[in-house]
JSON list of C-alpha atoms in Angstrom, two decimals:
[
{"chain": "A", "resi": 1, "resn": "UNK", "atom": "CA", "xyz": [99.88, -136.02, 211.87]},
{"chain": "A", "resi": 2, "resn": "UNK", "atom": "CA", "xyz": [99.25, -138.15, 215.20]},
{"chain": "A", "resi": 3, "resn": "UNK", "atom": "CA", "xyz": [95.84, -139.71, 215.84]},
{"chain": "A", "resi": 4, "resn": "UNK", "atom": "CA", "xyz": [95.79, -137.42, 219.01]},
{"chain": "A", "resi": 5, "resn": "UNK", "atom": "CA", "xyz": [92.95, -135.04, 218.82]},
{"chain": "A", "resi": 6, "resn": "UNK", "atom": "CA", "xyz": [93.07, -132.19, 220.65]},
{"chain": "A", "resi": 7, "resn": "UNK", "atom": "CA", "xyz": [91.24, -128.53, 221.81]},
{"chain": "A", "resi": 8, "resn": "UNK", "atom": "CA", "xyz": [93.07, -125.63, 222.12]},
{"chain": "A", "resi": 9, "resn": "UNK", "atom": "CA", "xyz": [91.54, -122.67, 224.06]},
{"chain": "A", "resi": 10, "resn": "UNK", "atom": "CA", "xyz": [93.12, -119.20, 224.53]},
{"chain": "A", "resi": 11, "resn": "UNK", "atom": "CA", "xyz": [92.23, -117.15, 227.67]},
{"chain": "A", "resi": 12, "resn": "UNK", "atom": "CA", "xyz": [90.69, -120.21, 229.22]},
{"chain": "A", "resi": 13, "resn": "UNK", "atom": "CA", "xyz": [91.59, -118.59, 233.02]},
{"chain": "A", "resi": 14, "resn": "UNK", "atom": "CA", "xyz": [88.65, -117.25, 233.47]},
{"chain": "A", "resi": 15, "resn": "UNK", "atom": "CA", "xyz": [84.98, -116.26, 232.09]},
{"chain": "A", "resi": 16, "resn": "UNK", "atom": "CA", "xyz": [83.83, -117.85, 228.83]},
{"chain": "A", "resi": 17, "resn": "UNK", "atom": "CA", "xyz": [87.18, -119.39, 227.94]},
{"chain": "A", "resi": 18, "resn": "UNK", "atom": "CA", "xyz": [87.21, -121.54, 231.12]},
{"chain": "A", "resi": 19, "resn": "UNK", "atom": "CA", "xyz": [83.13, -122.19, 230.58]},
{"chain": "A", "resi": 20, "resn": "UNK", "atom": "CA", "xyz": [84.15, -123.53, 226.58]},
{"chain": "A", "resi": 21, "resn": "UNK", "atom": "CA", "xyz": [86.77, -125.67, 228.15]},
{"chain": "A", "resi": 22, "resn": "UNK", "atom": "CA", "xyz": [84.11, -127.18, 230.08]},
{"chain": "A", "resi": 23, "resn": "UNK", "atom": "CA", "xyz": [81.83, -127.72, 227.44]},
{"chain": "A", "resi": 24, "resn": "UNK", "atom": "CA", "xyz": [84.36, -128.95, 225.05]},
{"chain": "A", "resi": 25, "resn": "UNK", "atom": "CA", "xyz": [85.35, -131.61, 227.77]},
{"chain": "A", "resi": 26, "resn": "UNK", "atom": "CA", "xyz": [81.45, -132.50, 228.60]},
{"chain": "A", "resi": 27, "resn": "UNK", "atom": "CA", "xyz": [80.28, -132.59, 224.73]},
{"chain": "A", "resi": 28, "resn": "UNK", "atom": "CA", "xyz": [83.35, -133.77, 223.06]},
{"chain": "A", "resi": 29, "resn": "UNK", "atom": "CA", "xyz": [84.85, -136.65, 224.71]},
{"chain": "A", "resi": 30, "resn": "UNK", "atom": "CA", "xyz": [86.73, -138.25, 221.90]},
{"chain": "A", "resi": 31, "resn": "UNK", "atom": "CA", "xyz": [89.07, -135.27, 222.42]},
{"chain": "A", "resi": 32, "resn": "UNK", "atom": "CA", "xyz": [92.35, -136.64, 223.76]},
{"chain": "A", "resi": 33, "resn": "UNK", "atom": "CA", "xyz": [94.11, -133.47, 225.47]},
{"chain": "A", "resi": 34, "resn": "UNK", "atom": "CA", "xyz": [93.39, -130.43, 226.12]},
{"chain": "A", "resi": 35, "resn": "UNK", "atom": "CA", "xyz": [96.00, -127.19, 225.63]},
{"chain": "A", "resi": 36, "resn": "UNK", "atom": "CA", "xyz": [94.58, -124.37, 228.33]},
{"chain": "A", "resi": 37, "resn": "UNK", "atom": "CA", "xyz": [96.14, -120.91, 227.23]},
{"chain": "A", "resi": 38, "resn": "UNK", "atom": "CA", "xyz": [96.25, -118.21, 229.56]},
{"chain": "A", "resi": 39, "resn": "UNK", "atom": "CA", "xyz": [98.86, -116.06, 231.15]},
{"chain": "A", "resi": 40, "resn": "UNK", "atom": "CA", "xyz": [97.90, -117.20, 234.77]},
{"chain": "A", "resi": 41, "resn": "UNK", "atom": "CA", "xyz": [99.45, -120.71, 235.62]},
{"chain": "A", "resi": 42, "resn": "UNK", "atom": "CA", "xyz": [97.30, -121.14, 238.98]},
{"chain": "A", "resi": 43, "resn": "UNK", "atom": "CA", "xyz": [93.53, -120.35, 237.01]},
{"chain": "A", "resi": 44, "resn": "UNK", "atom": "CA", "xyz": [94.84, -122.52, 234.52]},
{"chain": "A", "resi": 45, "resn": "UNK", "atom": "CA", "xyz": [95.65, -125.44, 237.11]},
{"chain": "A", "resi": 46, "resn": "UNK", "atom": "CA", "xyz": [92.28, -124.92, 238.70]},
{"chain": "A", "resi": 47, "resn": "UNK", "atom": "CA", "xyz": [90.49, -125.24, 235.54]},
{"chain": "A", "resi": 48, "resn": "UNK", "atom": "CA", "xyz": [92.81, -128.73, 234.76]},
{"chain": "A", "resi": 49, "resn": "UNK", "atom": "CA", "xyz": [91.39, -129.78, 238.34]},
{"chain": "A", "resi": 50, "resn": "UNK", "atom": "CA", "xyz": [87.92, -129.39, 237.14]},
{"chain": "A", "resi": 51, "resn": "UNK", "atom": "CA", "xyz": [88.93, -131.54, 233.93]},
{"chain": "A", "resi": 52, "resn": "UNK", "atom": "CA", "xyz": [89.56, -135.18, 235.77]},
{"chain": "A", "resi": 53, "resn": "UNK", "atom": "CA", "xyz": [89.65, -137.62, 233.37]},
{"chain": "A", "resi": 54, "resn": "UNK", "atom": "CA", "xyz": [91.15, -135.72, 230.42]},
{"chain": "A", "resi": 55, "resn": "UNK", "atom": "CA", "xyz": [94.71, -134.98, 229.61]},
{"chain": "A", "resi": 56, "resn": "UNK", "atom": "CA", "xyz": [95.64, -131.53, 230.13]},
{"chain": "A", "resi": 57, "resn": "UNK", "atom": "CA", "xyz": [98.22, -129.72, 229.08]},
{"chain": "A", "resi": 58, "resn": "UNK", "atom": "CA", "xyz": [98.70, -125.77, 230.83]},
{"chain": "A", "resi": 59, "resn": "UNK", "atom": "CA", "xyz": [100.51, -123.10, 228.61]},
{"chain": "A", "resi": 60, "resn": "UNK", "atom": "CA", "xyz": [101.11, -120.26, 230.53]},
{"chain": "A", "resi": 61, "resn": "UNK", "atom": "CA", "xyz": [101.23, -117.75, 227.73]},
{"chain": "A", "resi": 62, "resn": "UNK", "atom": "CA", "xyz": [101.25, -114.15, 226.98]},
{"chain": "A", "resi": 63, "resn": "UNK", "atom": "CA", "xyz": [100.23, -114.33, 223.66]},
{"chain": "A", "resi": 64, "resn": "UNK", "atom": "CA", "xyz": [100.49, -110.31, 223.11]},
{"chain": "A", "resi": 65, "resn": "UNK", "atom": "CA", "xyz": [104.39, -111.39, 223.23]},
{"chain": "A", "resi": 66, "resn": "UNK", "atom": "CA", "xyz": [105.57, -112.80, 219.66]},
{"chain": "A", "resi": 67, "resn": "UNK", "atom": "CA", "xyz": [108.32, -115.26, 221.81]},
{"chain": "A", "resi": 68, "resn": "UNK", "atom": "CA", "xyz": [104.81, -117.01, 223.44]},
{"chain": "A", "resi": 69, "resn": "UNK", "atom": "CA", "xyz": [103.45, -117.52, 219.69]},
{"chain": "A", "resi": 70, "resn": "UNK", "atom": "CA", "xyz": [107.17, -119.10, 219.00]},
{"chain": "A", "resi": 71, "resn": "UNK", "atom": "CA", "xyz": [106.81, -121.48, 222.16]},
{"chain": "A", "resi": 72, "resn": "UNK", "atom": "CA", "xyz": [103.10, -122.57, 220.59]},
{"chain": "A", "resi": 73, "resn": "UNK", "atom": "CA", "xyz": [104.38, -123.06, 217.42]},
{"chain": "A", "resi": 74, "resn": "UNK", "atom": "CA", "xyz": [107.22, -125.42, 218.25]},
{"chain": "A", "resi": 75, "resn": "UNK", "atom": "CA", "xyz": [105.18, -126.93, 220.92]},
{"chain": "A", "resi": 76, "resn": "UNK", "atom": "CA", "xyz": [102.45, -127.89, 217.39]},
{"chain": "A", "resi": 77, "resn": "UNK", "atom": "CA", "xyz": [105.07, -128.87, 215.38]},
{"chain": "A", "resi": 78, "resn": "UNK", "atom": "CA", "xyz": [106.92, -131.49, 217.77]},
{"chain": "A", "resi": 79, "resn": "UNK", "atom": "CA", "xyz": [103.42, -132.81, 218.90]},
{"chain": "A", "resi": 80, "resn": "UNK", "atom": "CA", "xyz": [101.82, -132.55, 215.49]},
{"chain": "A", "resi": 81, "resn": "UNK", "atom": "CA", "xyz": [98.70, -132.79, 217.28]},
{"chain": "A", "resi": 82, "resn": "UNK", "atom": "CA", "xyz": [95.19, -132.94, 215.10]},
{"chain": "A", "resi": 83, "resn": "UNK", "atom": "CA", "xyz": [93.47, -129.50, 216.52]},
{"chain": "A", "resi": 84, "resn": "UNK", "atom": "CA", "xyz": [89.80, -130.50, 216.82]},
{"chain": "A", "resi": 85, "resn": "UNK", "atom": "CA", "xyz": [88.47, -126.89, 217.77]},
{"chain": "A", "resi": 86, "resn": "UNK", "atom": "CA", "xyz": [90.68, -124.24, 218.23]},
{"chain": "A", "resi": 87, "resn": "UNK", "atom": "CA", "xyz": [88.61, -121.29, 220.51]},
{"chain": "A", "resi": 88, "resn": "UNK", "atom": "CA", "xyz": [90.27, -117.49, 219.85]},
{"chain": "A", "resi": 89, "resn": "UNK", "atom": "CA", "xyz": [88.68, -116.69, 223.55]},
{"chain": "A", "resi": 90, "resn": "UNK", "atom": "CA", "xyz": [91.88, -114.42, 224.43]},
{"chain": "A", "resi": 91, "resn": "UNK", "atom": "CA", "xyz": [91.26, -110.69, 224.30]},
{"chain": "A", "resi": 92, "resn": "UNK", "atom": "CA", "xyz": [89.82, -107.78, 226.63]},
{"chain": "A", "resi": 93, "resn": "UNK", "atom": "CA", "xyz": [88.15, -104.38, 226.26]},
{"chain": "A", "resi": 94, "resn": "UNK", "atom": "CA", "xyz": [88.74, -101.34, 228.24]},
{"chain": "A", "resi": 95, "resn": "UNK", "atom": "CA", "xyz": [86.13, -98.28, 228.55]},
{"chain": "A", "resi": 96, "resn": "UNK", "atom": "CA", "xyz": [87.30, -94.82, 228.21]},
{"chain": "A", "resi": 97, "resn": "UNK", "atom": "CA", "xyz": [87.18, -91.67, 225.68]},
{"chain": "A", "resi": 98, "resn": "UNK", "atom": "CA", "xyz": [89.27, -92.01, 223.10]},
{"chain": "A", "resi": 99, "resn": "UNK", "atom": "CA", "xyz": [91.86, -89.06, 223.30]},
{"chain": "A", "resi": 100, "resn": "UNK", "atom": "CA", "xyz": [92.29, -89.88, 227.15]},
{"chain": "A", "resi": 101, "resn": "UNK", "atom": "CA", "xyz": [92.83, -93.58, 226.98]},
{"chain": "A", "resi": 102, "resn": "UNK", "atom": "CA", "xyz": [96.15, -94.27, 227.45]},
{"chain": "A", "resi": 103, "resn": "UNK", "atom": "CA", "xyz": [98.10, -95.31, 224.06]},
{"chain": "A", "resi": 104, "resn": "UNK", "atom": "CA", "xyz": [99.66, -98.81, 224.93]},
{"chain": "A", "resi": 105, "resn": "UNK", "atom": "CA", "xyz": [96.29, -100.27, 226.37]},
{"chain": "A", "resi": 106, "resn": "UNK", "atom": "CA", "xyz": [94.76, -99.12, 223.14]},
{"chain": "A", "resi": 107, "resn": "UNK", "atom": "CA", "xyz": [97.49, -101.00, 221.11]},
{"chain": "A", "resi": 108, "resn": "UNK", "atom": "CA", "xyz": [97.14, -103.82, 223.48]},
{"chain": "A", "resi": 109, "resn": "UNK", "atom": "CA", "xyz": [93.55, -104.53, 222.92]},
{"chain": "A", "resi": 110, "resn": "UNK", "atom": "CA", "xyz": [94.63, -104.16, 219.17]},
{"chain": "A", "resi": 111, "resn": "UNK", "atom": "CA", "xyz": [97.38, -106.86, 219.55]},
{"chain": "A", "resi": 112, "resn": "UNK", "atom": "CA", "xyz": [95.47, -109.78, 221.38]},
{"chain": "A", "resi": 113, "resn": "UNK", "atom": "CA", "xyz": [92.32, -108.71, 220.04]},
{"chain": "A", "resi": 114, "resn": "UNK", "atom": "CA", "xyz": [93.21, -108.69, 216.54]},
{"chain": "A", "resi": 115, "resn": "UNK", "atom": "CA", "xyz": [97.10, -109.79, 215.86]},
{"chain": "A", "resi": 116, "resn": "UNK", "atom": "CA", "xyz": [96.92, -112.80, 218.15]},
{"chain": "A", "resi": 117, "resn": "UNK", "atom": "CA", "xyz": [93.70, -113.87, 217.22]},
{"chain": "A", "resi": 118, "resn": "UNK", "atom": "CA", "xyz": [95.08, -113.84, 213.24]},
{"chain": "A", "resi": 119, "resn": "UNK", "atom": "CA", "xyz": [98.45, -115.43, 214.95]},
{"chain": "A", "resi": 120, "resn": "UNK", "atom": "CA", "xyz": [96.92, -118.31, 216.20]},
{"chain": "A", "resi": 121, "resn": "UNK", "atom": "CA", "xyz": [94.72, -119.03, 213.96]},
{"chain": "A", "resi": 122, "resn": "UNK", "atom": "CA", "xyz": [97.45, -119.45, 210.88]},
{"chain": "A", "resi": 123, "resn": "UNK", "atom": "CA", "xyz": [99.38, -121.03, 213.60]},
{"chain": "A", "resi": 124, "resn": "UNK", "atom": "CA", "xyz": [96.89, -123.56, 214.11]},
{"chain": "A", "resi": 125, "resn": "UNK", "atom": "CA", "xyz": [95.08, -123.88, 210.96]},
{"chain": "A", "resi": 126, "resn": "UNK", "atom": "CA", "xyz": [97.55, -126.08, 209.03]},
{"chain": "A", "resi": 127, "resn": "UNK", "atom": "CA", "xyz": [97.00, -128.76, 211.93]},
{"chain": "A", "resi": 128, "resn": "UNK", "atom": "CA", "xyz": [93.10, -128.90, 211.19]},
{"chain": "A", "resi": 129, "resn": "UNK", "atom": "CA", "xyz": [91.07, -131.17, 208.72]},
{"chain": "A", "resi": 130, "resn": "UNK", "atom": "CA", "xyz": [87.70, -131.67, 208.14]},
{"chain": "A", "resi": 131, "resn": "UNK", "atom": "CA", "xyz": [85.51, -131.70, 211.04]},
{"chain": "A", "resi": 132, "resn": "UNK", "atom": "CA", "xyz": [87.41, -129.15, 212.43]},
{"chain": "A", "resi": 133, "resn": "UNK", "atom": "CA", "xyz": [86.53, -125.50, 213.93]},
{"chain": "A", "resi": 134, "resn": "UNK", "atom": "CA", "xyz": [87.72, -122.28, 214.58]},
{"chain": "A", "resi": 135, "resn": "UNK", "atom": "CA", "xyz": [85.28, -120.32, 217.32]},
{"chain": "A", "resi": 136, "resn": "UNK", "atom": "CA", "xyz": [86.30, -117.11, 217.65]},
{"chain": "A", "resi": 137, "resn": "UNK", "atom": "CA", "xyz": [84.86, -115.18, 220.49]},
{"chain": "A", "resi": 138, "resn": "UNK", "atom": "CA", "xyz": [83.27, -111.77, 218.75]},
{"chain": "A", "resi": 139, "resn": "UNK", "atom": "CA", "xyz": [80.95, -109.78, 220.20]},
{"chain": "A", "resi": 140, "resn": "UNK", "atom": "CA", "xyz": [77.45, -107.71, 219.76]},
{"chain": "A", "resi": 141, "resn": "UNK", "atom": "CA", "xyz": [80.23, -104.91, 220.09]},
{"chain": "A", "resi": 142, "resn": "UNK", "atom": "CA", "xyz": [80.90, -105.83, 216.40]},
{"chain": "A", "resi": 143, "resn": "UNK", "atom": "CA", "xyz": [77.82, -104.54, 214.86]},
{"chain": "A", "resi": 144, "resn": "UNK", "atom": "CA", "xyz": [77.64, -101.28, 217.37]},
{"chain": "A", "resi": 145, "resn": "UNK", "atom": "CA", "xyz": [80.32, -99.06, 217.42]},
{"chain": "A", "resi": 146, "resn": "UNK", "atom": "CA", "xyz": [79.67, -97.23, 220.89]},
{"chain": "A", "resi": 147, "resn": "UNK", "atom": "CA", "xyz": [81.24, -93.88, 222.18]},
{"chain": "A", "resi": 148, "resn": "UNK", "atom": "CA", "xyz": [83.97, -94.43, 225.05]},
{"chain": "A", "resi": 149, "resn": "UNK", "atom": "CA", "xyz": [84.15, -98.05, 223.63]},
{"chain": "A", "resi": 150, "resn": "UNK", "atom": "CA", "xyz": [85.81, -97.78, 220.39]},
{"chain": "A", "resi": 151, "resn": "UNK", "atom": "CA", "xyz": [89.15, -99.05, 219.80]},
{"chain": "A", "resi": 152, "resn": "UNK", "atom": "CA", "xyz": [87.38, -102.63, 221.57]},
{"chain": "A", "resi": 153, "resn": "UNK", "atom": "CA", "xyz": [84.18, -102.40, 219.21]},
{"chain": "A", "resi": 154, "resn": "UNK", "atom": "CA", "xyz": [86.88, -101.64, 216.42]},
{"chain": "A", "resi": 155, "resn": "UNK", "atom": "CA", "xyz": [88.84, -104.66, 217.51]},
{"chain": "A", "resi": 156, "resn": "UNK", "atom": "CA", "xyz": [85.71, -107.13, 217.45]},
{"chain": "A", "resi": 157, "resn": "UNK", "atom": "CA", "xyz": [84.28, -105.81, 214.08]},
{"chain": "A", "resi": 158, "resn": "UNK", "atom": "CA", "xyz": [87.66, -107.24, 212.77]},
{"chain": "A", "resi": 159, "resn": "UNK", "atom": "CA", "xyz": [87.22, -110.25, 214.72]},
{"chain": "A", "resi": 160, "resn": "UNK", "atom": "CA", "xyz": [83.75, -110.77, 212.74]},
{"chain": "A", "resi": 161, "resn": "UNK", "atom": "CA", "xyz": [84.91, -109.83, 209.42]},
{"chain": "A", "resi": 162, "resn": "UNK", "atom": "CA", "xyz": [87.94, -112.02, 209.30]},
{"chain": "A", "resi": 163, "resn": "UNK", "atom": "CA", "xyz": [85.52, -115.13, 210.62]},
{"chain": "A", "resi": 164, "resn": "UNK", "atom": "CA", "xyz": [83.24, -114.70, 207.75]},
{"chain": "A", "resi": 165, "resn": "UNK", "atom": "CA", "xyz": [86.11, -114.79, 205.24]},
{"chain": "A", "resi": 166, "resn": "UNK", "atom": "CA", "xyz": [87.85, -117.63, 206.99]},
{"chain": "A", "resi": 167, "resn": "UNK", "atom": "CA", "xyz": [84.02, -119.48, 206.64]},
{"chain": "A", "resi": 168, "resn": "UNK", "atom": "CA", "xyz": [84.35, -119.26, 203.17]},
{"chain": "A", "resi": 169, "resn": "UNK", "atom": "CA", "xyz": [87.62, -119.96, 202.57]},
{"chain": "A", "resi": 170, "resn": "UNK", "atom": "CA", "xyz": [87.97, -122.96, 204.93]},
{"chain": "A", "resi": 171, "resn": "UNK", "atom": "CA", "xyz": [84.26, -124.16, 203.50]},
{"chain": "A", "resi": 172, "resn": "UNK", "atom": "CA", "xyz": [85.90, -126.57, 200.92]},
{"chain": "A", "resi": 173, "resn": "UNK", "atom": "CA", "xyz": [88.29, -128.42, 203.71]},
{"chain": "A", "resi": 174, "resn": "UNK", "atom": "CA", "xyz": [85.27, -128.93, 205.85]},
{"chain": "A", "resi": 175, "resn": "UNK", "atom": "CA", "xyz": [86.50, -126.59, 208.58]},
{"chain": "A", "resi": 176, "resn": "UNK", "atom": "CA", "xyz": [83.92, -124.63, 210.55]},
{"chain": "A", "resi": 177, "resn": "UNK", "atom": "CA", "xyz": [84.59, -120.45, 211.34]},
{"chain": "A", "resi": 178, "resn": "UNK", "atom": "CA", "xyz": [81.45, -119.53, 213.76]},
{"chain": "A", "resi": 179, "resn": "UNK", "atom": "CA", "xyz": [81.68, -115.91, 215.29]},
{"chain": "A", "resi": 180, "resn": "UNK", "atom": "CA", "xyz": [80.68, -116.21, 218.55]},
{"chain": "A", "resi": 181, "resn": "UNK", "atom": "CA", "xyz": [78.76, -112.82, 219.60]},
{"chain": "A", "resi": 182, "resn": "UNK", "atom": "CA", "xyz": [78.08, -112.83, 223.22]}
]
């Protein structure tokens, strides 16, 4: 492993995953470099803007797409970076009944919900020590399952259960899983 320490953030566009990158970079600043995931280049170089000082490194990523997971795992293993916190902000929810809502937003939400989140985590985790975390952005959503929402409350109950495993598991290395349930 290199000495450089880094944060990687996923969906850091926009919304909470652009506010963590903030607070990352204004609490943490022994971390050397910052990796910004998103699928839109311009947020992302907006967000690097607000980030003077730091090394920044913009991935624009669609991290639903397995050949995106491929570019992040050779981009790790030729950097061999030391991943400081890794934040699983990437994901969205869409409202609608059930039998109406169209099939491949469904799966969607399941994919970069779920399968990413679990992607980049195992992705990630082998360049983590102690000291380490892995937030993963959750929601109240977990604990409620609500009509017209639930395919996204479905999504973040996973989210919550895999975080409390991964807390236990990754207790003994000294890496930290919080749930973060906005």
């Amino acid at each position: 492993f290199t000495s450089m320490s880094v944060a990687v953030i996923t969906g850091a566009s926009s919304g909470l995953g652009r506010e963590y990158a903030l607070a990352v970079a204004r609490l943490h600043p022994e971390i050397d470099e910052f990796w910004l995931i998103a699928r839109r280049e311009e947020k992302l170089k907006q967000l690097q803007s607000l980030l003077s000082g730091k090394k920044v490194r913009t991935l624009a990523l669609d991290l639903a797409d397995r050949a995106s997971l491929k570019r992040y795992s050779v981009l790790l293993a030729e950097n061999t970076p030391q991943v400081r916190p890794l934040i699983n902000n990437a994901g969205y929810g869409a409202l609608g009944d059930f039998s109406d809502m169209d099939l491949e937003l469904q799966m969607g939400m399941v994919t970069l919900n779920c399968g990413t989140l679990t992607a980049m985590t195992r992705l990630t985790l082998p360049y983590m020590r102690s000291g380490s975390c892995i937030v993963n952005v959750c929601s109240t959503a977990a604990f409620v399952p609500t009509p017209r929402w639930s395919v996204y409350c479905s999504t973040k109950a996973y989210v919550f259960s895999l975080s409390k495993a991964l807390r236990e598991e990754l207790k003994p290395a000294g890496i930290r899983v919080p749930a973060a349930c906005p």
